[in-house]
PDB file of C-alpha atoms in Angstrom:
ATOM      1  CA  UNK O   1     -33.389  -7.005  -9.517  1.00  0.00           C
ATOM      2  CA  UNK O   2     -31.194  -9.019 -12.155  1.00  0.00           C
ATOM      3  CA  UNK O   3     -33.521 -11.828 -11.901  1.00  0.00           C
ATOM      4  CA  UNK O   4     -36.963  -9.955 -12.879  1.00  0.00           C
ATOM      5  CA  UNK O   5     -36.066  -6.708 -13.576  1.00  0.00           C
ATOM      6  CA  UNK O   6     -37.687  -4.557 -11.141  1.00  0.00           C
ATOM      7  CA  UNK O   7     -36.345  -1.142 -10.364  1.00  0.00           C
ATOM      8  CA  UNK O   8     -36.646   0.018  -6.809  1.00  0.00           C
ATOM      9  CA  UNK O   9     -37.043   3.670  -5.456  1.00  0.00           C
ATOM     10  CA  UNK O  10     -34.995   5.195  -3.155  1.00  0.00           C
ATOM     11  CA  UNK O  11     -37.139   4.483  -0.083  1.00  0.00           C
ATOM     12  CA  UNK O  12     -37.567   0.791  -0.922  1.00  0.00           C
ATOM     13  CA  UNK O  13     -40.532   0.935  -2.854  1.00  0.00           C
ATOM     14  CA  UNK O  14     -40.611  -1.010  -6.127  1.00  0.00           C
ATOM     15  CA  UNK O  15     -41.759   1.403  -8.971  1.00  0.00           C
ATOM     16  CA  UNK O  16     -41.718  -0.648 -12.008  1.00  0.00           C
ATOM     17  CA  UNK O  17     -41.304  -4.449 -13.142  1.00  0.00           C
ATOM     18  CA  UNK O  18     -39.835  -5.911 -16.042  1.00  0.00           C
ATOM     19  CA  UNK O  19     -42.951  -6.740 -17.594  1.00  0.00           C
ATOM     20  CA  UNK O  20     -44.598  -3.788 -17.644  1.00  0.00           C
ATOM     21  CA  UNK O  21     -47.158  -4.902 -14.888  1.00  0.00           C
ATOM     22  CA  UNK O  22     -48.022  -2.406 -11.673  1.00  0.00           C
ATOM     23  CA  UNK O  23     -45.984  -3.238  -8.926  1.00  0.00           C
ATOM     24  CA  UNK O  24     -47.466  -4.912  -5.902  1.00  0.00           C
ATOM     25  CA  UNK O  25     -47.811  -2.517  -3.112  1.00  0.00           C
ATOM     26  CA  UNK O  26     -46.035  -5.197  -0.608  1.00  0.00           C
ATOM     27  CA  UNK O  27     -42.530  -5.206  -3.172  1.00  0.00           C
ATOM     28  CA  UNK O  28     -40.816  -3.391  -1.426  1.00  0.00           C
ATOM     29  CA  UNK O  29     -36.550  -3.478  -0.219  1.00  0.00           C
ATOM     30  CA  UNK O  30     -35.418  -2.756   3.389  1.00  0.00           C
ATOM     31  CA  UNK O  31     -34.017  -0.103   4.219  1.00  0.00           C
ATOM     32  CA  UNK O  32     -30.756  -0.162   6.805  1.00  0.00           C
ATOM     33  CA  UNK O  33     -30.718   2.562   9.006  1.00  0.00           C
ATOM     34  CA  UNK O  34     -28.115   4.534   8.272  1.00  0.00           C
ATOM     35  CA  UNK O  35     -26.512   8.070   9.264  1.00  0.00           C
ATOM     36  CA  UNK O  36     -23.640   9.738   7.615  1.00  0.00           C
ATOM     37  CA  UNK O  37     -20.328  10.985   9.615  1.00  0.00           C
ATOM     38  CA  UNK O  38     -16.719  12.272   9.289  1.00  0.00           C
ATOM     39  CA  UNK O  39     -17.314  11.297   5.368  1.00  0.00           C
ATOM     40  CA  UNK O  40     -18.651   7.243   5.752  1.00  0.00           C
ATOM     41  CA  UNK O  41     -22.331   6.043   5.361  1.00  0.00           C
ATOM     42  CA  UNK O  42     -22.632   4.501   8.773  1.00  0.00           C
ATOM     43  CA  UNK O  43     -24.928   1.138   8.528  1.00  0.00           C
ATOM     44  CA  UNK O  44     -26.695  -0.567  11.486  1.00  0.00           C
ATOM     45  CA  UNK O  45     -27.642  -4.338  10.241  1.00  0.00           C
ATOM     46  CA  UNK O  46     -31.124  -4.632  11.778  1.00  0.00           C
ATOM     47  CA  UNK O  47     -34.300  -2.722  11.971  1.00  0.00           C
ATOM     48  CA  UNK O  48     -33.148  -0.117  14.459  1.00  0.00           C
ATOM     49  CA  UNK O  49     -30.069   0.919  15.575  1.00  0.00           C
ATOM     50  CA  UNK O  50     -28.994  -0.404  19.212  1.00  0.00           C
ATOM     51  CA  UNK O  51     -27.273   2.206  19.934  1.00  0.00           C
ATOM     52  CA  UNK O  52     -26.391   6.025  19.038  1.00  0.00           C
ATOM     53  CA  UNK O  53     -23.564   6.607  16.124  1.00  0.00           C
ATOM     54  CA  UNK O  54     -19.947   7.473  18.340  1.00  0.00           C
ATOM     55  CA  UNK O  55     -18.922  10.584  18.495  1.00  0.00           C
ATOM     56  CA  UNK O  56     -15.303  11.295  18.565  1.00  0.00           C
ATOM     57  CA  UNK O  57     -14.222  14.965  19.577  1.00  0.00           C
ATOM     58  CA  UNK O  58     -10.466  15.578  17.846  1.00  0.00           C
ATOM     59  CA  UNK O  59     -13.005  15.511  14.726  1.00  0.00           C
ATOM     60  CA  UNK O  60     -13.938  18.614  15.003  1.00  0.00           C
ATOM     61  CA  UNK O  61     -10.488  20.021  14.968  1.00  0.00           C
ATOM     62  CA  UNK O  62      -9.321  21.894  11.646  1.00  0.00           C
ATOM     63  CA  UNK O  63      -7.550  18.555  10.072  1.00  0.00           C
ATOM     64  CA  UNK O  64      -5.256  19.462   7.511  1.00  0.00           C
ATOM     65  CA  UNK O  65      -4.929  15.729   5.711  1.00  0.00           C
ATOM     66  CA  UNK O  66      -7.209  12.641   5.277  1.00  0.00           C
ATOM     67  CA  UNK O  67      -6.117   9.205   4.146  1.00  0.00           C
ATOM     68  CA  UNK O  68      -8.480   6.322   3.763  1.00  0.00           C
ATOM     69  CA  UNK O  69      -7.349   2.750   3.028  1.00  0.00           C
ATOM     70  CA  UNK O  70      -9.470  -0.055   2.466  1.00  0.00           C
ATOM     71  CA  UNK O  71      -8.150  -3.991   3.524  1.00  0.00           C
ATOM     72  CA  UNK O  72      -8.868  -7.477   3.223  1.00  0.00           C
ATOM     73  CA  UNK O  73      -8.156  -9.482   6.400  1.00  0.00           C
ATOM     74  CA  UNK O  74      -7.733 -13.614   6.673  1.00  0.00           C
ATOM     75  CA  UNK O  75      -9.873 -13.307  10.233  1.00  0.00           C
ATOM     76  CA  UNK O  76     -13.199 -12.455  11.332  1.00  0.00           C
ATOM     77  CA  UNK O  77     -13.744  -9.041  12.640  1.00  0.00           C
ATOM     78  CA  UNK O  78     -13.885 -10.143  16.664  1.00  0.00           C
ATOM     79  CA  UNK O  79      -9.986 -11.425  16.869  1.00  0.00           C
ATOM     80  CA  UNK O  80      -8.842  -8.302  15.500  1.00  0.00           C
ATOM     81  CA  UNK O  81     -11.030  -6.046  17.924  1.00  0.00           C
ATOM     82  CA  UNK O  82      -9.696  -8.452  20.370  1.00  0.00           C
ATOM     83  CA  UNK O  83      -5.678  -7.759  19.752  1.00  0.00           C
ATOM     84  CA  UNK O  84      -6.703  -4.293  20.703  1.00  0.00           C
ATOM     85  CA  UNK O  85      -6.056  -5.429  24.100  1.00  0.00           C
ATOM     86  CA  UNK O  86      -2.890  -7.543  23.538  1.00  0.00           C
ATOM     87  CA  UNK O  87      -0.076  -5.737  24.271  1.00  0.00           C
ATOM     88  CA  UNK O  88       2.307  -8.556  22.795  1.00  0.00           C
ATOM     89  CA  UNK O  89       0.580  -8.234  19.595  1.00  0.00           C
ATOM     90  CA  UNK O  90       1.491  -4.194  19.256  1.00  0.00           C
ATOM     91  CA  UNK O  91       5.433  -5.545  20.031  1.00  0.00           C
ATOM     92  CA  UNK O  92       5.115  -8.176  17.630  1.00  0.00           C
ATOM     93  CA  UNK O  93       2.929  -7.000  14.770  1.00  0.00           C
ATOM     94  CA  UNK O  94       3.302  -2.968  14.906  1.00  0.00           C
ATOM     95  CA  UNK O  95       7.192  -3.153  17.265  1.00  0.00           C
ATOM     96  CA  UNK O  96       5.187  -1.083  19.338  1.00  0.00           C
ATOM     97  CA  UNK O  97       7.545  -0.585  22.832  1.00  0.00           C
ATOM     98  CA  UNK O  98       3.943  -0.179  25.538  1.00  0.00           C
ATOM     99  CA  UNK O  99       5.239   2.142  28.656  1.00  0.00           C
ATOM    100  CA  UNK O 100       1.761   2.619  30.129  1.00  0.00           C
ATOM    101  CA  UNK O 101      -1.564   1.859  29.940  1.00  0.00           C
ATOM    102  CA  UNK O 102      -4.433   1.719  31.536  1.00  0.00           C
ATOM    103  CA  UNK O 103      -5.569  -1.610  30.832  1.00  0.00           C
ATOM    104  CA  UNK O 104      -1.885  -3.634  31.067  1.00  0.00           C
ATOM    105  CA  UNK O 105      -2.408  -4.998  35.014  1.00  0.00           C
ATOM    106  CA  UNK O 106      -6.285  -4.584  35.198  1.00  0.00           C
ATOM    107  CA  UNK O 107      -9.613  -4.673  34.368  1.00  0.00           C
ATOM    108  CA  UNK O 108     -10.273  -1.711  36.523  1.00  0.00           C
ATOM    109  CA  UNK O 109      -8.566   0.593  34.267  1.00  0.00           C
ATOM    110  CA  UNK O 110     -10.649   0.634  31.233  1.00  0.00           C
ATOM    111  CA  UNK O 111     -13.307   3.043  30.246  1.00  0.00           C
ATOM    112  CA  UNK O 112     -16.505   1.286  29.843  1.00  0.00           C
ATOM    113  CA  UNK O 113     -19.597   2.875  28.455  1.00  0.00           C
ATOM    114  CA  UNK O 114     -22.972   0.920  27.210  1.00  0.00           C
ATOM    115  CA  UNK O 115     -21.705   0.620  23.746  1.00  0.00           C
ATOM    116  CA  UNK O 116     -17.630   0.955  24.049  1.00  0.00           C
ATOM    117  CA  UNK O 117     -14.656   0.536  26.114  1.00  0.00           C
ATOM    118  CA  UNK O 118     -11.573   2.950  25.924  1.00  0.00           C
ATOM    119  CA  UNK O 119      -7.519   2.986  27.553  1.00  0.00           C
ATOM    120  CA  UNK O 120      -4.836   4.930  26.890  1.00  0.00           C
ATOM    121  CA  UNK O 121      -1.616   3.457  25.879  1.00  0.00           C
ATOM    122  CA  UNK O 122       1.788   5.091  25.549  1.00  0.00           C
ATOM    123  CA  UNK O 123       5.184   4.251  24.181  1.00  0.00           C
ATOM    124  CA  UNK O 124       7.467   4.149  21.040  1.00  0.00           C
ATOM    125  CA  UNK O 125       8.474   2.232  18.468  1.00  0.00           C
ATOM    126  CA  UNK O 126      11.507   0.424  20.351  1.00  0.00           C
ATOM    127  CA  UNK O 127      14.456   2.804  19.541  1.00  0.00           C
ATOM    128  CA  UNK O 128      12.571   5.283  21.884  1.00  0.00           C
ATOM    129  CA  UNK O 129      11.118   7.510  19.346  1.00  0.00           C
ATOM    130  CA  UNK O 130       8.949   8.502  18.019  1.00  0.00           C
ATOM    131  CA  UNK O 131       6.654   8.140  20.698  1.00  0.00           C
ATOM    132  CA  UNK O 132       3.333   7.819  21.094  1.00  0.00           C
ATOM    133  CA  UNK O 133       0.276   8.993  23.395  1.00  0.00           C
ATOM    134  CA  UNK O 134      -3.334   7.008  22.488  1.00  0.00           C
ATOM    135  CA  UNK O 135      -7.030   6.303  23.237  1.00  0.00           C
ATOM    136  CA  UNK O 136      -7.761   3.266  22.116  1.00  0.00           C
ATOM    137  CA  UNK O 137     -11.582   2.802  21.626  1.00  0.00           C
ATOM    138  CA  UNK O 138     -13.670  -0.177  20.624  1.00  0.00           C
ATOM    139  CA  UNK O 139     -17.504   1.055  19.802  1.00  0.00           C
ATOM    140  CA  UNK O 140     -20.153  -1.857  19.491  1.00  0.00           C
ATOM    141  CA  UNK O 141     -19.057  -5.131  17.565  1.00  0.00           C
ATOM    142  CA  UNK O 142     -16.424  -3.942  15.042  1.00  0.00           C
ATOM    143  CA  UNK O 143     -15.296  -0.315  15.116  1.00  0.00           C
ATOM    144  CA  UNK O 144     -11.830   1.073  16.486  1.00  0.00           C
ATOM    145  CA  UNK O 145     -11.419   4.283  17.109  1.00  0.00           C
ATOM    146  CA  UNK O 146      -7.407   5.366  18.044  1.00  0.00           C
ATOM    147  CA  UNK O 147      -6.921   8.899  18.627  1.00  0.00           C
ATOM    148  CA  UNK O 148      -3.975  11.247  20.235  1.00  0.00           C
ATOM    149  CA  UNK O 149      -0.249  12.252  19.543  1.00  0.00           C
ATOM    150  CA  UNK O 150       2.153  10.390  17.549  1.00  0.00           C
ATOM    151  CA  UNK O 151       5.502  11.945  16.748  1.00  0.00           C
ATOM    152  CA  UNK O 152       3.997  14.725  17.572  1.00  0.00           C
ATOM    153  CA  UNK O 153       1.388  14.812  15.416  1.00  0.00           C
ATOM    154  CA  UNK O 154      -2.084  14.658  16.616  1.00  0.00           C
ATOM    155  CA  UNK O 155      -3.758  11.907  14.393  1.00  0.00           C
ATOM    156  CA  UNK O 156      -7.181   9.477  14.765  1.00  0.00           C
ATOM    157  CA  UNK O 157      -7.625   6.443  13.161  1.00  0.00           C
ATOM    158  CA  UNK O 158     -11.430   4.943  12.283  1.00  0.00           C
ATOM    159  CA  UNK O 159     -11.554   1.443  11.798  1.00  0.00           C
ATOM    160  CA  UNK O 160     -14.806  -0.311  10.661  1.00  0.00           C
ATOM    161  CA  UNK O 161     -14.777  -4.375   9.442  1.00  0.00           C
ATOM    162  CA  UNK O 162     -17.235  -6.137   7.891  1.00  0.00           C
ATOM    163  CA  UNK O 163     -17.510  -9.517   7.551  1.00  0.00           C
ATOM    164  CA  UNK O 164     -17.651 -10.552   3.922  1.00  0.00           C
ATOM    165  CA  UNK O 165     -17.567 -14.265   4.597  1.00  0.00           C
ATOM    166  CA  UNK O 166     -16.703 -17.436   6.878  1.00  0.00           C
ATOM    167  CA  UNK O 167     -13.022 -15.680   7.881  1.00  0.00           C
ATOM    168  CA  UNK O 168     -12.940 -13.032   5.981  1.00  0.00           C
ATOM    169  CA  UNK O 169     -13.386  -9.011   6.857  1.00  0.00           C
ATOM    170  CA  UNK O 170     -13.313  -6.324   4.963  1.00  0.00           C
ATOM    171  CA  UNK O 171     -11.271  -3.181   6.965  1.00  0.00           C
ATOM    172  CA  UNK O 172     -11.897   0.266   5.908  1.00  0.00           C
ATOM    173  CA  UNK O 173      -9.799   2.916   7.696  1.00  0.00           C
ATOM    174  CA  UNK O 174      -9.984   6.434   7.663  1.00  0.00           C
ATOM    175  CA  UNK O 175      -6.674   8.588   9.551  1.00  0.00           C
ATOM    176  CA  UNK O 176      -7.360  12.286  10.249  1.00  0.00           C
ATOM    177  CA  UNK O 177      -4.279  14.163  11.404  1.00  0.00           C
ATOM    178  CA  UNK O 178      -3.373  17.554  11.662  1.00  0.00           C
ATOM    179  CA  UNK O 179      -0.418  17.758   9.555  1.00  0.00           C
ATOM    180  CA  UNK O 180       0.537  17.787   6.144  1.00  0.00           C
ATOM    181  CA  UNK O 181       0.948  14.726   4.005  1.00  0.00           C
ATOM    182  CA  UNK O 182       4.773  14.355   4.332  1.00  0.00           C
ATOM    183  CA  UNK O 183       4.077  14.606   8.013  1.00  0.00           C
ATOM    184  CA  UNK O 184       1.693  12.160   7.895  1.00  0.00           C
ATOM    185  CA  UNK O 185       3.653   9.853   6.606  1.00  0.00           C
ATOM    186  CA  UNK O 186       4.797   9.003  10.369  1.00  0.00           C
ATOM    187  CA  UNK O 187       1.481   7.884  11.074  1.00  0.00           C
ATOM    188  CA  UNK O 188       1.394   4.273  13.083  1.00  0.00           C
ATOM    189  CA  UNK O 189       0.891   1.303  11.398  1.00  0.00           C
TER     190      UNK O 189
END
């Protein structure tokens, strides 16, 4: 604590103060629950998580190459999730050419699950290659998970934003592909 001094253990406890008194037995920090996957701490702000931790399968593949990139965005974290299912936004934004997907005409062809909804989505970039073969999947309030072939290359994306204040988001993201770096290169934007 910058304030007082106290020095915290890491279950929560406090375990000394800067004045040399015992700590109370009340001082004490919460503690997040918090699990640890594909090589991110995984938070849940509250006192129990509402749901399990996603589980995405092409993770257990043999990945050759890992990139992680963090971002700050001018938006809150639920219009972003929410261009996940504007298709005018991948043509405008990414030049993302959409040949099919579930979700385009209707409702009925989304995934939905307690915690997430998933489509698929194919296409290319406009000049007709390279292409590309997705699942798109949004998993509770502000995680993206986009996973299949592109160019070729089998590739998933983790997306995670936190809000750091009125407008603002923080957006870590974490591509997995099996390829080599120079391969990788191709991966969407």
């Amino acid at each position: 604590c910058p304030f007082h001094h106290w020095r915290f253990d890491a279950s929560g406890a406090c375990v000394a103060t800067g004045i040399g008194v015992k700590a109370p037995a009340s001082a004490r920090l919460f503690q997040f629950p918090t699990a640890e996957r594909y090589g991110v701490v995984w938070a849940f702000n509250g006192r129990e998580p509402a749901y399990p931790l996603f589980e995405v399968e092409q993770l257990a593949l043999d990945w050759h190459y890992k990139a992680s990139r963090e971002y700050q965005v001018a938006s809150d974290p639920s219009p972003i999730l929410a261009n996940s299912f504007d298709f005018q936004h991948f043509r405008a934004v990414h030049k993302w050419h959409v040949t099919r997907s579930d979700a385009i005409d209707a409702v009925d062809g989304l995934d939905w699950q307690p915690h997430s909804v998933s489509y698929r989505l194919e296409g290319n970039l406009g000049s007709g290659t390279p292409a590309f073969a997705l699942k798109v999947t949004l998993h509770g309030n502000n995680v993206s998970i986009v996973g299949g072939l592109f160019n070729g290359v089998a590739m998933t994306t983790l997306s995670a934003l936190c809000v750091q204040d009125r407008g603002r988001s923080q957006m870590f993201l974490i591509t997995f592909c099996d390829a080599a770096p120079n391969q990788a290169s191709e991966a969407p934007t």
